[in-house]
Every structure is written in structure tokens, then in C-alpha cells.
N, CA and C atoms as an extended XYZ file, in Angstrom:
411
Properties=species:S:1:pos:R:3:atomname:S:1:resname:S:1:resid:I:1 pbc="F F F"
N         1.157        1.451      -29.364 N   MET     1
C         1.096        1.008      -30.735 CA  MET     1
C         2.421        1.283      -31.442 C   MET     1
N         3.061        2.369      -31.047 N   GLN     2
C         4.335        2.710      -31.673 CA  GLN     2
C         5.367        1.603      -31.468 C   GLN     2
N         5.344        1.001      -30.281 N   LEU     3
C         6.328       -0.040      -29.985 CA  LEU     3
C         6.117       -1.300      -30.813 C   LEU     3
N         4.931       -1.501      -31.354 N   LEU     4
C         4.647       -2.686      -32.158 CA  LEU     4
C         5.085       -2.533      -33.616 C   LEU     4
N         5.481       -1.342      -33.981 N   SER     5
C         5.899       -1.071      -35.359 CA  SER     5
C         7.155       -1.881      -35.702 C   SER     5
N         7.239       -2.389      -36.941 N   PRO     6
C         8.440       -3.125      -37.370 CA  PRO     6
C         9.614       -2.210      -37.736 C   PRO     6
N         9.414       -0.910      -37.625 N   GLU     7
C        10.461        0.044      -37.990 CA  GLU     7
C        11.672       -0.102      -37.058 C   GLU     7
N        12.886        0.209      -37.564 N   PRO     8
C        14.108        0.069      -36.742 CA  PRO     8
C        14.084        0.877      -35.450 C   PRO     8
N        13.520        2.073      -35.476 N   GLY     9
C        13.465        2.895      -34.269 CA  GLY     9
C        12.637        2.238      -33.180 C   GLY     9
N        11.499        1.713      -33.560 N   ALA    10
C        10.629        1.040      -32.589 CA  ALA    10
C        11.290       -0.215      -32.049 C   ALA    10
N        11.992       -0.956      -32.902 N   ARG    11
C        12.695       -2.160      -32.440 CA  ARG    11
C        13.767       -1.786      -31.421 C   ARG    11
N        14.464       -0.689      -31.667 N   SER    12
C        15.497       -0.236      -30.727 CA  SER    12
C        14.888        0.144      -29.380 C   SER    12
N        13.761        0.830      -29.410 N   VAL    13
C        13.088        1.220      -28.169 CA  VAL    13
C        12.612       -0.029      -27.421 C   VAL    13
N        12.095       -1.026      -28.137 N   ARG    14
C        11.661       -2.277      -27.489 CA  ARG    14
C        12.832       -2.970      -26.809 C   ARG    14
N        13.988       -3.018      -27.482 N   ARG    15
C        15.173       -3.642      -26.881 CA  ARG    15
C        15.603       -2.877      -25.630 C   ARG    15
N        15.605       -1.554      -25.713 N   LEU    16
C        15.983       -0.729      -24.563 CA  LEU    16
C        15.015       -0.948      -23.402 C   LEU    16
N        13.722       -0.955      -23.686 N   LEU    17
C        12.723       -1.177      -22.649 CA  LEU    17
C        12.892       -2.557      -22.018 C   LEU    17
N        13.169       -3.564      -22.818 N   ALA    18
C        13.389       -4.915      -22.296 CA  ALA    18
C        14.592       -4.937      -21.356 C   ALA    18
N        15.638       -4.191      -21.669 N   GLU    19
C        16.817       -4.119      -20.796 CA  GLU    19
C        16.496       -3.354      -19.512 C   GLU    19
N        15.762       -2.250      -19.633 N   LEU    20
C        15.438       -1.439      -18.459 CA  LEU    20
C        14.553       -2.185      -17.479 C   LEU    20
N        13.646       -3.014      -17.978 N   ILE    21
C        12.736       -3.757      -17.109 CA  ILE    21
C        13.501       -4.708      -16.194 C   ILE    21
N        14.705       -5.061      -16.551 N   GLU    22
C        15.517       -5.940      -15.715 CA  GLU    22
C        15.958       -5.256      -14.415 C   GLU    22
N        15.931       -3.921      -14.382 N   PHE    23
C        16.297       -3.182      -13.173 CA  PHE    23
C        15.099       -3.123      -12.233 C   PHE    23
N        15.298       -3.502      -10.977 N   GLU    24
C        14.201       -3.566      -10.016 CA  GLU    24
C        13.483       -2.233       -9.853 C   GLU    24
N        14.215       -1.133       -9.778 N   ASN    25
C        13.591        0.174       -9.591 CA  ASN    25
C        12.727        0.570      -10.792 C   ASN    25
N        13.189        0.264      -11.977 N   VAL    26
C        12.415        0.571      -13.189 CA  VAL    26
C        11.169       -0.302      -13.225 C   VAL    26
N        11.345       -1.575      -12.938 N   ASN    27
C        10.222       -2.511      -12.931 CA  ASN    27
C         9.167       -2.064      -11.913 C   ASN    27
N         9.596       -1.702      -10.713 N   ARG    28
C         8.669       -1.240       -9.675 CA  ARG    28
C         7.952        0.028      -10.124 C   ARG    28
N         8.681        0.963      -10.727 N   TYR    29
C         8.087        2.205      -11.201 CA  TYR    29
C         6.990        1.924      -12.227 C   TYR    29
N         7.267        1.064      -13.183 N   LEU    30
C         6.279        0.742      -14.213 CA  LEU    30
C         5.063        0.041      -13.615 C   LEU    30
N         5.287       -0.870      -12.680 N   ILE    31
C         4.175       -1.565      -12.025 CA  ILE    31
C         3.316       -0.572      -11.247 C   ILE    31
N         3.949        0.371      -10.551 N   GLU    32
C         3.200        1.367       -9.793 CA  GLU    32
C         2.356        2.239      -10.709 C   GLU    32
N         2.863        2.562      -11.875 N   LYS    33
C         2.098        3.359      -12.832 CA  LYS    33
C         0.912        2.569      -13.367 C   LYS    33
N         1.132        1.315      -13.700 N   ILE    34
C         0.076        0.482      -14.284 CA  ILE    34
C        -1.005        0.170      -13.262 C   ILE    34
N        -0.629       -0.113      -12.014 N   THR    35
C        -1.592       -0.511      -10.985 CA  THR    35
C        -2.117        0.653      -10.156 C   THR    35
N        -1.664        1.858      -10.417 N   ALA    36
C        -2.078        3.072       -9.701 CA  ALA    36
C        -1.576        3.097       -8.261 C   ALA    36
N        -0.594        2.265       -7.928 N   ILE    37
C        -0.009        2.327       -6.599 CA  ILE    37
C         0.694        3.666       -6.406 C   ILE    37
N         1.126        4.282       -7.486 N   GLY    38
C         1.795        5.570       -7.407 CA  GLY    38
C         0.859        6.731       -7.118 C   GLY    38
N        -0.459        6.498       -7.123 N   VAL    39
C        -1.436        7.557       -6.847 CA  VAL    39
C        -1.423        7.869       -5.354 C   VAL    39
N        -1.435        9.158       -5.020 N   ARG    40
C        -1.489        9.562       -3.612 CA  ARG    40
C        -2.660       10.508       -3.423 C   ARG    40
N        -3.621       10.078       -2.579 N   TYR    41
C        -4.739       10.939       -2.216 CA  TYR    41
C        -4.286       11.910       -1.135 C   TYR    41
N        -4.899       13.084       -1.108 N   ASP    42
C        -4.543       14.085       -0.108 CA  ASP    42
C        -5.318       13.812        1.182 C   ASP    42
N        -4.679       13.076        2.092 N   PHE    43
C        -5.272       12.794        3.396 CA  PHE    43
C        -4.678       13.708        4.455 C   PHE    43
N        -3.996       14.756        4.031 N   GLY    44
C        -3.390       15.698        4.955 CA  GLY    44
C        -1.909       15.421        5.150 C   GLY    44
N        -1.331       16.175        6.049 N   GLU    45
C         0.095       16.049        6.351 CA  GLU    45
C         0.359       14.761        7.114 C   GLU    45
N         1.585       14.265        7.001 N   GLY    46
C         1.953       13.089        7.770 CA  GLY    46
C         2.978       12.241        7.047 C   GLY    46
N         3.018       11.000        7.403 N   HIS    47
C         3.956       10.016        6.878 CA  HIS    47
C         3.871        9.939        5.355 C   HIS    47
N         4.965        9.615        4.711 N   GLU    48
C         4.994        9.551        3.244 CA  GLU    48
C         4.039        8.503        2.667 C   GLU    48
N         3.655        7.510        3.452 N   LEU    49
C         2.708        6.492        2.974 CA  LEU    49
C         1.256        6.959        3.019 C   LEU    49
N         0.963        7.970        3.799 N   LEU    50
C        -0.402        8.441        3.992 CA  LEU    50
C        -1.022        8.842        2.650 C   LEU    50
N        -2.150        8.223        2.326 N   GLY    51
C        -2.843        8.512        1.072 CA  GLY    51
C        -2.408        7.651       -0.095 C   GLY    51
N        -1.344        6.902        0.067 N   ARG    52
C        -0.847        6.021       -1.002 CA  ARG    52
C        -1.412        4.619       -0.834 C   ARG    52
N        -1.473        3.903       -1.937 N   ARG    53
C        -1.863        2.499       -1.870 CA  ARG    53
C        -0.634        1.705       -1.463 C   ARG    53
N        -0.768        0.942       -0.404 N   LEU    54
C         0.361        0.156        0.082 CA  LEU    54
C         0.556       -1.042       -0.827 C   LEU    54
N         1.785       -1.262       -1.219 N   ARG    55
C         2.057       -2.412       -2.091 CA  ARG    55
C         1.964       -3.707       -1.296 C   ARG    55
N         1.974       -4.796       -1.979 N   ASP    56
C         1.791       -6.122       -1.388 CA  ASP    56
C         3.068       -6.557       -0.677 C   ASP    56
N         3.250       -6.076        0.555 N   VAL    57
C         4.477       -6.382        1.298 CA  VAL    57
C         4.442       -7.809        1.841 C   VAL    57
N         5.626       -8.355        2.035 N   THR    58
C         5.765       -9.681        2.628 CA  THR    58
C         5.729       -9.550        4.138 C   THR    58
N         4.904      -10.371        4.767 N   LEU    59
C         4.798      -10.424        6.221 CA  LEU    59
C         5.319      -11.772        6.690 C   LEU    59
N         5.521      -11.916        7.980 N   LYS    60
C         5.937      -13.214        8.523 CA  LYS    60
C         4.874      -14.278        8.247 C   LYS    60
N         3.583      -13.866        8.256 N   GLN    61
C         2.466      -14.787        8.049 CA  GLN    61
C         2.072      -14.951        6.579 C   GLN    61
N         2.718      -14.250        5.679 N   GLY    62
C         2.350      -14.351        4.265 CA  GLY    62
C         2.451      -13.008        3.568 C   GLY    62
N         1.488      -12.732        2.697 N   ARG    63
C         1.472      -11.499        1.915 CA  ARG    63
C         0.301      -10.623        2.362 C   ARG    63
N         0.497       -9.321        2.322 N   LEU    64
C        -0.516       -8.369        2.754 CA  LEU    64
C        -1.819       -8.527        1.976 C   LEU    64
N        -1.741       -8.587        0.649 N   TYR    65
C        -2.964       -8.619       -0.155 CA  TYR    65
C        -3.793       -9.874        0.110 C   TYR    65
N        -3.165      -10.950        0.541 N   GLU    66
C        -3.927      -12.147        0.909 CA  GLU    66
C        -4.832      -11.844        2.110 C   GLU    66
N        -4.339      -11.020        3.022 N   LEU    67
C        -5.109      -10.662        4.215 CA  LEU    67
C        -6.230       -9.670        3.917 C   LEU    67
N        -6.159       -9.018        2.756 N   MET    68
C        -7.131       -7.987        2.416 CA  MET    68
C        -8.245       -8.494        1.501 C   MET    68
N        -8.262       -9.752        1.211 N   ARG    69
C        -9.254      -10.294        0.263 CA  ARG    69
C       -10.692      -10.133        0.720 C   ARG    69
N       -10.917       -9.944        2.002 N   GLY    70
C       -12.272       -9.822        2.525 CA  GLY    70
C       -12.938       -8.492        2.220 C   GLY    70
N       -12.187       -7.533        1.685 N   GLY    71
C       -12.760       -6.239        1.342 CA  GLY    71
C       -13.079       -5.361        2.544 C   GLY    71
N       -12.358       -5.574        3.630 N   ARG    72
C       -12.548       -4.798        4.852 CA  ARG    72
C       -11.341       -3.903        5.078 C   ARG    72
N       -11.468       -2.989        6.024 N   GLY    73
C       -10.314       -2.225        6.452 CA  GLY    73
C        -9.347       -3.158        7.161 C   GLY    73
N        -8.106       -2.729        7.287 N   LEU    74
C        -7.114       -3.581        7.943 CA  LEU    74
C        -6.117       -2.720        8.700 C   LEU    74
N        -5.899       -3.061        9.951 N   LEU    75
C        -4.834       -2.438       10.731 CA  LEU    75
C        -3.677       -3.416       10.759 C   LEU    75
N        -2.581       -3.058       10.123 N   LEU    76
C        -1.357       -3.862       10.174 CA  LEU    76
C        -0.518       -3.272       11.296 C   LEU    76
N        -0.452       -4.000       12.385 N   ASP    77
C         0.132       -3.524       13.638 CA  ASP    77
C         1.445       -4.256       13.891 C   ASP    77
N         2.562       -3.563       13.710 N   GLN    78
C         3.872       -4.159       13.962 CA  GLN    78
C         4.284       -4.005       15.424 C   GLN    78
N         3.493       -3.260       16.201 N   THR    79
C         3.832       -3.047       17.611 CA  THR    79
C         3.170       -4.081       18.514 C   THR    79
N         2.012       -4.568       18.118 N   GLY    80
C         1.253       -5.495       18.945 CA  GLY    80
C         0.559       -4.817       20.116 C   GLY    80
N         0.524       -3.480       20.128 N   ARG    81
C        -0.048       -2.741       21.256 CA  ARG    81
C        -1.354       -2.022       20.915 C   ARG    81
N        -1.813       -2.120       19.684 N   LEU    82
C        -2.990       -1.358       19.262 CA  LEU    82
C        -4.243       -2.225       19.260 C   LEU    82
N        -5.402       -1.574       19.119 N   SER    83
C        -6.669       -2.291       19.133 CA  SER    83
C        -7.662       -1.629       18.185 C   SER    83
N        -8.510       -2.449       17.581 N   VAL    84
C        -9.614       -1.943       16.765 CA  VAL    84
C       -10.956       -2.282       17.427 C   VAL    84
N       -10.937       -2.476       18.745 N   ALA    85
C       -12.172       -2.768       19.478 CA  ALA    85
C       -13.213       -1.704       19.147 C   ALA    85
N       -14.414       -2.116       18.843 N   GLY    86
C       -15.464       -1.201       18.417 CA  GLY    86
C       -15.607       -1.145       16.910 C   GLY    86
N       -14.588       -1.551       16.200 N   TRP    87
C       -14.604       -1.567       14.739 CA  TRP    87
C       -14.273       -2.946       14.179 C   TRP    87
N       -14.191       -3.948       15.034 N   ALA    88
C       -13.789       -5.292       14.596 CA  ALA    88
C       -14.760       -5.886       13.580 C   ALA    88
N       -15.978       -5.351       13.514 N   ASP    89
C       -16.930       -5.829       12.514 CA  ASP    89
C       -16.646       -5.263       11.122 C   ASP    89
N       -15.732       -4.274       11.044 N   ARG    90
C       -15.407       -3.613        9.775 CA  ARG    90
C       -13.927       -3.570        9.459 C   ARG    90
N       -13.103       -3.782       10.489 N   VAL    91
C       -11.650       -3.637       10.332 CA  VAL    91
C       -10.956       -4.855       10.933 C   VAL    91
N       -10.118       -5.508       10.137 N   ASP    92
C        -9.314       -6.624       10.630 CA  ASP    92
C        -8.062       -6.082       11.313 C   ASP    92
N        -7.663       -6.718       12.393 N   HIS    93
C        -6.452       -6.334       13.119 CA  HIS    93
C        -5.429       -7.451       12.945 C   HIS    93
N        -4.341       -7.140       12.269 N   VAL    94
C        -3.290       -8.121       12.020 CA  VAL    94
C        -2.030       -7.661       12.731 C   VAL    94
N        -1.570       -8.470       13.668 N   VAL    95
C        -0.306       -8.200       14.344 CA  VAL    95
C         0.741       -9.052       13.639 C   VAL    95
N         1.616       -8.395       12.914 N   ASP    96
C         2.641       -9.073       12.127 CA  ASP    96
C         3.707       -8.041       11.786 C   ASP    96
N         4.825       -8.494       11.261 N   VAL    97
C         5.906       -7.586       10.900 CA  VAL    97
C         6.340       -7.821        9.460 C   VAL    97
N         6.871       -6.753        8.882 N   SER    98
C         7.411       -6.793        7.528 CA  SER    98
C         8.709       -6.011        7.501 C   SER    98
N         9.732       -6.614        6.962 N   GLU    99
C        11.005       -5.911        6.807 CA  GLU    99
C        10.902       -4.824        5.744 C   GLU    99
N         9.846       -4.846        4.953 N   GLU   100
C         9.652       -3.885        3.869 CA  GLU   100
C         8.887       -2.641        4.309 C   GLU   100
N         8.348       -2.638        5.522 N   LEU   101
C         7.494       -1.547        5.972 CA  LEU   101
C         8.156       -0.791        7.114 C   LEU   101
N         8.448        0.486        6.876 N   ASP   102
C         9.090        1.324        7.875 CA  ASP   102
C         8.046        2.199        8.566 C   ASP   102
N         7.155        1.551        9.307 N   ALA   103
C         6.106        2.246       10.064 CA  ALA   103
C         5.653        1.307       11.178 C   ALA   103
N         5.365        1.860       12.356 N   PRO   104
C         4.939        0.985       13.456 CA  PRO   104
C         3.604        0.296       13.167 C   PRO   104
N         2.666        1.030       12.540 N   ALA   105
C         1.364        0.462       12.195 CA  ALA   105
C         0.756        1.305       11.081 C   ALA   105
N        -0.059        0.656       10.256 N   VAL   106
C        -0.780        1.353        9.192 CA  VAL   106
C        -2.234        0.881        9.188 C   VAL   106
N        -3.123        1.833        9.010 N   LEU   107
C        -4.542        1.540        8.845 CA  LEU   107
C        -4.852        1.667        7.365 C   LEU   107
N        -5.375        0.588        6.792 N   LEU   108
C        -5.662        0.558        5.365 CA  LEU   108
C        -7.153        0.573        5.112 C   LEU   108
N        -7.563        1.372        4.152 N   ARG   109
C        -8.939        1.317        3.684 CA  ARG   109
C        -9.108        0.028        2.880 C   ARG   109
N       -10.334       -0.383        2.590 N   PRO   110
C       -10.528       -1.609        1.807 CA  PRO   110
C        -9.859       -1.580        0.426 C   PRO   110
N        -9.630       -0.383       -0.131 N   ASP   111
C        -8.964       -0.287       -1.430 CA  ASP   111
C        -7.444       -0.322       -1.314 C   ASP   111
N        -6.918       -0.490       -0.093 N   GLY   112
C        -5.482       -0.608        0.113 CA  GLY   112
C        -4.749        0.700        0.332 C   GLY   112
N        -5.465        1.817        0.326 N   HIS   113
C        -4.815        3.103        0.577 CA  HIS   113
C        -4.635        3.316        2.077 C   HIS   113
N        -3.493        3.890        2.422 N   VAL   114
C        -3.129        4.102        3.821 CA  VAL   114
C        -3.886        5.307        4.365 C   VAL   114
N        -4.728        5.058        5.377 N   ALA   115
C        -5.536        6.106        5.993 CA  ALA   115
C        -4.887        6.673        7.255 C   ALA   115
N        -3.926        5.936        7.819 N   TRP   116
C        -3.264        6.380        9.054 CA  TRP   116
C        -1.959        5.619        9.209 C   TRP   116
N        -0.970        6.291        9.772 N   VAL   117
C         0.319        5.681       10.104 CA  VAL   117
C         0.690        6.171       11.495 C   VAL   117
N         1.098        5.254       12.360 N   GLY   118
C         1.525        5.689       13.685 CA  GLY   118
C         1.526        4.567       14.692 C   GLY   118
N         1.509        4.965       15.979 N   GLU   119
C         1.476        3.984       17.061 CA  GLU   119
C         0.685        4.487       18.265 C   GLU   119
N         0.012        5.635       18.119 N   ASP   120
C        -0.770        6.211       19.205 CA  ASP   120
C        -2.220        5.721       19.118 C   ASP   120
N        -2.686        5.001       20.132 N   GLN   121
C        -4.028        4.422       20.133 CA  GLN   121
C        -5.111        5.494       20.025 C   GLN   121
N        -4.952        6.611       20.738 N   HIS   122
C        -5.958        7.673       20.698 CA  HIS   122
C        -6.092        8.237       19.281 C   HIS   122
N        -4.978        8.479       18.633 N   ASP   123
C        -4.978        8.980       17.258 CA  ASP   123
C        -5.623        7.951       16.321 C   ASP   123
N        -5.326        6.683       16.546 N   LEU   124
C        -5.921        5.618       15.743 CA  LEU   124
C        -7.442        5.625       15.881 C   LEU   124
N        -7.950        5.809       17.096 N   LEU   125
C        -9.401        5.821       17.311 CA  LEU   125
C       -10.062        6.931       16.504 C   LEU   125
N        -9.434        8.092       16.438 N   ASP   126
C        -9.967        9.196       15.633 CA  ASP   126
C       -10.037        8.804       14.159 C   ASP   126
N        -8.998        8.164       13.660 N   ARG   127
C        -8.960        7.760       12.244 CA  ARG   127
C        -9.944        6.635       11.950 C   ARG   127
N       -10.092        5.709       12.883 N   LEU   128
C       -11.075        4.635       12.695 CA  LEU   128
C       -12.474        5.230       12.549 C   LEU   128
N       -12.799        6.186       13.410 N   ALA   129
C       -14.121        6.826       13.344 CA  ALA   129
C       -14.292        7.599       12.043 C   ALA   129
N       -13.243        8.255       11.611 N   ARG   130
C       -13.331        9.037       10.359 CA  ARG   130
C       -13.567        8.153        9.158 C   ARG   130
N       -12.834        7.055        9.067 N   TRP   131
C       -12.889        6.225        7.863 CA  TRP   131
C       -13.906        5.089        7.941 C   TRP   131
N       -14.262        4.655        9.129 N   PHE   132
C       -15.135        3.484        9.246 CA  PHE   132
C       -16.389        3.727       10.080 C   PHE   132
N       -16.682        4.991       10.391 N   GLY   133
C       -17.898        5.312       11.118 CA  GLY   133
C       -17.732        5.139       12.615 C   GLY   133
N       -18.825        5.343       13.345 N   PRO   134
C       -18.743        5.256       14.808 CA  PRO   134
C       -18.486        3.835       15.295 C   PRO   134
N       -17.895        3.736       16.457 N   ALA   135
C       -17.622        2.424       17.071 CA  ALA   135
C       -18.945        1.720       17.338 C   ALA   135
N       -18.920        0.400       17.211 N   ALA   136
C       -20.124       -0.394       17.485 CA  ALA   136
C       -20.318       -0.527       18.987 C   ALA   136
N       -21.586       -0.500       19.386 N   GLY   137
C       -22.070       -0.726       20.725 CA  GLY   137
C       -21.189       -0.512       21.823 C   GLY   137
């Protein structure tokens, strides 16, 4: 509400904010605050993405959030060597790459938060069971 004031101080702050938004890092920071992408849940020790909501990265096949519209878990596998067999009824497996993602693979919960980062299939199976229940049949 302060920024809407016609007072000179508020006008100056609005001009400054308009200039700052032009910087990509400032713009990203503000978007992360507004969308809660900056929130990090405590999922334990590990990769810096663990517990954070992954932003809508560009993939060769399109955008990440387009692939998540089904409301399911998603394994974004940049290695092409992993499997979600046993959880395919709850977790989508996407083999694709993103120049914006510095991780071999990420397991995302339906809300977009990173539940696992890595490339070890055995470790992935443990995380799939933790977040998505026991393997089917």
C-alpha cells in the first residue's frame, strides 16, 4: 500500500523498483518469493536442490511444468539409465535434458519439490518407496 501513495518518497521507490526488476537476478528473486519457489523443506542432507521447488526449466521437449500437469510424481532423467518400474502408475519418467539443470536426475513430488537428486538406481528405489509408497505388483 505504501508504494501506491502519491507522496514523492513512494514515487521514488516505485521508480527504483521498476529499474531493479529489469535485472534478471532481481526479477528471479522476486518471482521465487511470490511463488514460494524459494521455500526449502528439510529432506535431509544432499544436493542444494533437495527440498526446493524446481523452477520451470526448459527441456529439449518443452517446459518442465507442462510435463507436470497430471499431478503425478516425475523423474526427470538426464542420464537415460534410470527406471520407475513399479511406480509407473504414480510417477512419470521423462528422459530429457536441460541446460539449466545441473543434476543427472531429479525426482519431483507432485507439488514440484525435489525429493531426490542423483543417478544411483538403488538410491532412487528407496526414495520412490518413501515418497510414493510400495512398488506395485
